[in-house]
Amino acid sequence: MPLSTIHIHWIYIWVLDDLLTVLKVPFDRGLVFITGANRGIGFHLLKQILTELRPEVAVATFRSSGNSKELHELAAANKNVHLIQLDMKNYTKFSETAKIVEQVTGGGGLNLLINNAGISSKLVPLKNATVEEFHNNLQVNFLGPVLLTQALLPQLEKASSNASSAPKGIGRAAVVNITAIMGSIGGNDAGGMVPYRCSKAALNAASKSMSVELKRSGIIAVAVHPGWVKSSMGGPKAPLSVEEGVSGVVNVLKSLNETHSGKFLQYDGTTLPW
């Protein structure tokens, strides 16, 4: 028996509704914290998160007010964005930062922590790498994210507890460490940039450890490579625009679930070797 126009119409509505349910991100209150949001990947990540995930509160950090004009303009246009000036090497400020987060989120905790802030050393071989470069890279790219996560852990645990019925992911509580493929030991076939590589490899190791330790609290942790993008760090020869890399990362955020915890993911969702 042929379907009538009415039947087809209702089938279309049913399929569309089912598809929207699958695509919907279970983003409880949507309480987000992102570091290094004043430029490049961090700035564009914040913009896309505001548009696509629509968090209730987005806390974003910047190191220097001198290069954060666009970020301040974005915050002025979005009242749910709260800015904190934070140097990732100033670990003593992390506990104060956690108190600010508790205030601006109304005690709701954090659903999503994105450790994005980072630096890159010069393209130098091992024989030319300096102690200062090792210190700077490890302090900003490894110690900063790990110690900040430690300081914000009570906020992540609170959000996870508040959304205990939600699937594990950014709708409950997640730590996303923005890393780099250059931190891959198995994928290192070129050498060079040893301070940077070591700092990102250390962050990757910490991400895996976080996934194990935080599992009991319903918090997932992943390391994400945003791709080689045209930015102040990536340079003009990079194959991807910042927007392309960030769009991929946001799609990864939306898809995160318990099976991804403890993995090293690329912006297109593929798993990278440790």
PDB file of N, CA and C in Angstrom, residues 135-185:
ATOM      1  N   HIS A 135      63.288  24.307  30.571  1.00  0.00           N
ATOM      2  CA  HIS A 135      62.516  24.797  31.714  1.00  0.00           C
ATOM      3  C   HIS A 135      61.215  25.459  31.264  1.00  0.00           C
ATOM      4  N   ASN A 136      61.302  26.367  30.305  1.00  0.00           N
ATOM      5  CA  ASN A 136      60.123  27.098  29.847  1.00  0.00           C
ATOM      6  C   ASN A 136      59.060  26.177  29.264  1.00  0.00           C
ATOM      7  N   ASN A 137      59.487  25.255  28.406  1.00  0.00           N
ATOM      8  CA  ASN A 137      58.533  24.335  27.783  1.00  0.00           C
ATOM      9  C   ASN A 137      57.869  23.427  28.804  1.00  0.00           C
ATOM     10  N   LEU A 138      58.655  22.878  29.707  1.00  0.00           N
ATOM     11  CA  LEU A 138      58.093  21.978  30.708  1.00  0.00           C
ATOM     12  C   LEU A 138      57.191  22.717  31.688  1.00  0.00           C
ATOM     13  N   GLN A 139      57.566  23.948  32.043  1.00  0.00           N
ATOM     14  CA  GLN A 139      56.757  24.711  32.988  1.00  0.00           C
ATOM     15  C   GLN A 139      55.384  25.063  32.405  1.00  0.00           C
ATOM     16  N   VAL A 140      55.370  25.543  31.167  1.00  0.00           N
ATOM     17  CA  VAL A 140      54.118  26.007  30.560  1.00  0.00           C
ATOM     18  C   VAL A 140      53.296  24.864  29.971  1.00  0.00           C
ATOM     19  N   ASN A 141      53.950  23.954  29.269  1.00  0.00           N
ATOM     20  CA  ASN A 141      53.229  22.908  28.533  1.00  0.00           C
ATOM     21  C   ASN A 141      52.880  21.686  29.367  1.00  0.00           C
ATOM     22  N   PHE A 142      53.603  21.473  30.464  1.00  0.00           N
ATOM     23  CA  PHE A 142      53.361  20.284  31.290  1.00  0.00           C
ATOM     24  C   PHE A 142      52.932  20.626  32.718  1.00  0.00           C
ATOM     25  N   LEU A 143      53.810  21.292  33.465  1.00  0.00           N
ATOM     26  CA  LEU A 143      53.501  21.577  34.864  1.00  0.00           C
ATOM     27  C   LEU A 143      52.267  22.454  35.019  1.00  0.00           C
ATOM     28  N   GLY A 144      52.145  23.485  34.190  1.00  0.00           N
ATOM     29  CA  GLY A 144      50.994  24.383  34.267  1.00  0.00           C
ATOM     30  C   GLY A 144      49.675  23.647  34.136  1.00  0.00           C
ATOM     31  N   PRO A 145      49.457  22.908  33.040  1.00  0.00           N
ATOM     32  CA  PRO A 145      48.191  22.184  32.876  1.00  0.00           C
ATOM     33  C   PRO A 145      47.910  21.172  33.989  1.00  0.00           C
ATOM     34  N   VAL A 146      48.952  20.443  34.408  1.00  0.00           N
ATOM     35  CA  VAL A 146      48.752  19.413  35.428  1.00  0.00           C
ATOM     36  C   VAL A 146      48.388  20.039  36.779  1.00  0.00           C
ATOM     37  N   LEU A 147      49.115  21.073  37.168  1.00  0.00           N
ATOM     38  CA  LEU A 147      48.842  21.714  38.458  1.00  0.00           C
ATOM     39  C   LEU A 147      47.531  22.495  38.451  1.00  0.00           C
ATOM     40  N   LEU A 148      47.162  23.048  37.301  1.00  0.00           N
ATOM     41  CA  LEU A 148      45.872  23.736  37.207  1.00  0.00           C
ATOM     42  C   LEU A 148      44.733  22.725  37.310  1.00  0.00           C
ATOM     43  N   THR A 149      44.892  21.587  36.651  1.00  0.00           N
ATOM     44  CA  THR A 149      43.889  20.525  36.759  1.00  0.00           C
ATOM     45  C   THR A 149      43.747  20.086  38.208  1.00  0.00           C
ATOM     46  N   GLN A 150      44.865  19.967  38.894  1.00  0.00           N
ATOM     47  CA  GLN A 150      44.851  19.596  40.310  1.00  0.00           C
ATOM     48  C   GLN A 150      44.045  20.611  41.120  1.00  0.00           C
ATOM     49  N   ALA A 151      44.275  21.901  40.851  1.00  0.00           N
ATOM     50  CA  ALA A 151      43.576  22.961  41.589  1.00  0.00           C
ATOM     51  C   ALA A 151      42.081  22.980  41.284  1.00  0.00           C
ATOM     52  N   LEU A 152      41.714  22.637  40.048  1.00  0.00           N
ATOM     53  CA  LEU A 152      40.315  22.695  39.624  1.00  0.00           C
ATOM     54  C   LEU A 152      39.588  21.363  39.777  1.00  0.00           C
ATOM     55  N   LEU A 153      40.296  20.358  40.262  1.00  0.00           N
ATOM     56  CA  LEU A 153      39.694  19.030  40.391  1.00  0.00           C
ATOM     57  C   LEU A 153      38.417  19.028  41.240  1.00  0.00           C
ATOM     58  N   PRO A 154      38.366  19.747  42.373  1.00  0.00           N
ATOM     59  CA  PRO A 154      37.113  19.771  43.135  1.00  0.00           C
ATOM     60  C   PRO A 154      35.938  20.316  42.325  1.00  0.00           C
ATOM     61  N   GLN A 155      36.212  21.266  41.420  1.00  0.00           N
ATOM     62  CA  GLN A 155      35.150  21.819  40.575  1.00  0.00           C
ATOM     63  C   GLN A 155      34.671  20.789  39.545  1.00  0.00           C
ATOM     64  N   LEU A 156      35.600  20.019  38.996  1.00  0.00           N
ATOM     65  CA  LEU A 156      35.246  18.957  38.049  1.00  0.00           C
ATOM     66  C   LEU A 156      34.453  17.863  38.751  1.00  0.00           C
ATOM     67  N   GLU A 157      34.878  17.498  39.952  1.00  0.00           N
ATOM     68  CA  GLU A 157      34.177  16.464  40.712  1.00  0.00           C
ATOM     69  C   GLU A 157      32.768  16.917  41.076  1.00  0.00           C
ATOM     70  N   LYS A 158      32.616  18.194  41.384  1.00  0.00           N
ATOM     71  CA  LYS A 158      31.297  18.717  41.732  1.00  0.00           C
ATOM     72  C   LYS A 158      30.349  18.651  40.531  1.00  0.00           C
ATOM     73  N   ALA A 159      30.849  19.062  39.353  1.00  0.00           N
ATOM     74  CA  ALA A 159      30.018  19.009  38.152  1.00  0.00           C
ATOM     75  C   ALA A 159      29.645  17.576  37.808  1.00  0.00           C
ATOM     76  N   SER A 160      30.603  16.666  37.947  1.00  0.00           N
ATOM     77  CA  SER A 160      30.342  15.256  37.659  1.00  0.00           C
ATOM     78  C   SER A 160      29.275  14.697  38.585  1.00  0.00           C
ATOM     79  N   SER A 161      29.351  15.066  39.852  1.00  0.00           N
ATOM     80  CA  SER A 161      28.360  14.611  40.824  1.00  0.00           C
ATOM     81  C   SER A 161      26.984  15.194  40.530  1.00  0.00           C
ATOM     82  N   ASN A 162      26.956  16.472  40.128  1.00  0.00           N
ATOM     83  CA  ASN A 162      25.685  17.130  39.819  1.00  0.00           C
ATOM     84  C   ASN A 162      25.004  16.529  38.594  1.00  0.00           C
ATOM     85  N   ALA A 163      25.820  15.992  37.679  1.00  0.00           N
ATOM     86  CA  ALA A 163      25.274  15.418  36.446  1.00  0.00           C
ATOM     87  C   ALA A 163      25.544  13.916  36.390  1.00  0.00           C
ATOM     88  N   SER A 164      25.411  13.254  37.538  1.00  0.00           N
ATOM     89  CA  SER A 164      25.768  11.839  37.635  1.00  0.00           C
ATOM     90  C   SER A 164      24.950  10.925  36.736  1.00  0.00           C
ATOM     91  N   SER A 165      23.772  11.380  36.316  1.00  0.00           N
ATOM     92  CA  SER A 165      22.936  10.561  35.443  1.00  0.00           C
ATOM     93  C   SER A 165      23.266  10.750  33.965  1.00  0.00           C
ATOM     94  N   ALA A 166      24.112  11.757  33.660  1.00  0.00           N
ATOM     95  CA  ALA A 166      24.489  12.030  32.268  1.00  0.00           C
ATOM     96  C   ALA A 166      25.596  11.077  31.829  1.00  0.00           C
ATOM     97  N   PRO A 167      25.664  10.784  30.514  1.00  0.00           N
ATOM     98  CA  PRO A 167      26.751   9.940  30.007  1.00  0.00           C
ATOM     99  C   PRO A 167      28.093  10.631  30.256  1.00  0.00           C
ATOM    100  N   LYS A 168      29.145   9.856  30.427  1.00  0.00           N
ATOM    101  CA  LYS A 168      30.459  10.445  30.642  1.00  0.00           C
ATOM    102  C   LYS A 168      30.911  11.172  29.386  1.00  0.00           C
ATOM    103  N   GLY A 169      31.396  12.385  29.580  1.00  0.00           N
ATOM    104  CA  GLY A 169      31.785  13.235  28.464  1.00  0.00           C
ATOM    105  C   GLY A 169      31.720  14.673  28.912  1.00  0.00           C
ATOM    106  N   ILE A 170      31.642  15.611  27.966  1.00  0.00           N
ATOM    107  CA  ILE A 170      31.626  17.019  28.343  1.00  0.00           C
ATOM    108  C   ILE A 170      30.317  17.433  28.986  1.00  0.00           C
ATOM    109  N   GLY A 171      29.285  16.597  28.870  1.00  0.00           N
ATOM    110  CA  GLY A 171      28.024  16.883  29.538  1.00  0.00           C
ATOM    111  C   GLY A 171      28.063  16.563  31.015  1.00  0.00           C
ATOM    112  N   ARG A 172      29.128  15.874  31.422  1.00  0.00           N
ATOM    113  CA  ARG A 172      29.299  15.533  32.832  1.00  0.00           C
ATOM    114  C   ARG A 172      30.558  16.213  33.360  1.00  0.00           C
ATOM    115  N   ALA A 173      31.732  15.695  33.008  1.00  0.00           N
ATOM    116  CA  ALA A 173      32.989  16.352  33.374  1.00  0.00           C
ATOM    117  C   ALA A 173      34.110  15.763  32.540  1.00  0.00           C
ATOM    118  N   ALA A 174      34.926  16.647  31.955  1.00  0.00           N
ATOM    119  CA  ALA A 174      36.016  16.187  31.096  1.00  0.00           C
ATOM    120  C   ALA A 174      37.201  17.129  31.168  1.00  0.00           C
ATOM    121  N   VAL A 175      38.390  16.539  31.098  1.00  0.00           N
ATOM    122  CA  VAL A 175      39.629  17.307  30.991  1.00  0.00           C
ATOM    123  C   VAL A 175      40.186  17.050  29.605  1.00  0.00           C
ATOM    124  N   VAL A 176      40.371  18.121  28.838  1.00  0.00           N
ATOM    125  CA  VAL A 176      40.908  18.015  27.482  1.00  0.00           C
ATOM    126  C   VAL A 176      42.230  18.761  27.434  1.00  0.00           C
ATOM    127  N   ASN A 177      43.295  18.018  27.259  1.00  0.00           N
ATOM    128  CA  ASN A 177      44.624  18.611  27.183  1.00  0.00           C
ATOM    129  C   ASN A 177      45.019  18.787  25.720  1.00  0.00           C
ATOM    130  N   ILE A 178      45.149  20.035  25.290  1.00  0.00           N
ATOM    131  CA  ILE A 178      45.556  20.310  23.911  1.00  0.00           C
ATOM    132  C   ILE A 178      47.057  20.065  23.800  1.00  0.00           C
ATOM    133  N   THR A 179      47.407  19.053  23.057  1.00  0.00           N
ATOM    134  CA  THR A 179      48.793  18.628  22.939  1.00  0.00           C
ATOM    135  C   THR A 179      49.245  18.777  21.493  1.00  0.00           C
ATOM    136  N   ALA A 180      50.200  17.961  21.063  1.00  0.00           N
ATOM    137  CA  ALA A 180      50.705  18.037  19.699  1.00  0.00           C
ATOM    138  C   ALA A 180      51.230  16.680  19.283  1.00  0.00           C
ATOM    139  N   ILE A 181      51.156  16.408  18.005  1.00  0.00           N
ATOM    140  CA  ILE A 181      51.663  15.142  17.494  1.00  0.00           C
ATOM    141  C   ILE A 181      53.167  15.021  17.737  1.00  0.00           C
ATOM    142  N   MET A 182      53.832  16.164  17.927  1.00  0.00           N
ATOM    143  CA  MET A 182      55.261  16.124  18.212  1.00  0.00           C
ATOM    144  C   MET A 182      55.548  15.546  19.600  1.00  0.00           C
ATOM    145  N   GLY A 183      54.513  15.364  20.400  1.00  0.00           N
ATOM    146  CA  GLY A 183      54.671  14.710  21.684  1.00  0.00           C
ATOM    147  C   GLY A 183      54.558  13.199  21.589  1.00  0.00           C
ATOM    148  N   SER A 184      54.290  12.722  20.373  1.00  0.00           N
ATOM    149  CA  SER A 184      54.184  11.279  20.167  1.00  0.00           C
ATOM    150  C   SER A 184      55.570  10.658  20.083  1.00  0.00           C
ATOM    151  N   ILE A 185      55.844   9.684  20.947  1.00  0.00           N
ATOM    152  CA  ILE A 185      57.126   8.986  20.908  1.00  0.00           C
ATOM    153  C   ILE A 185      57.145   8.024  19.724  1.00  0.00           C
TER     154      ILE A 185
END
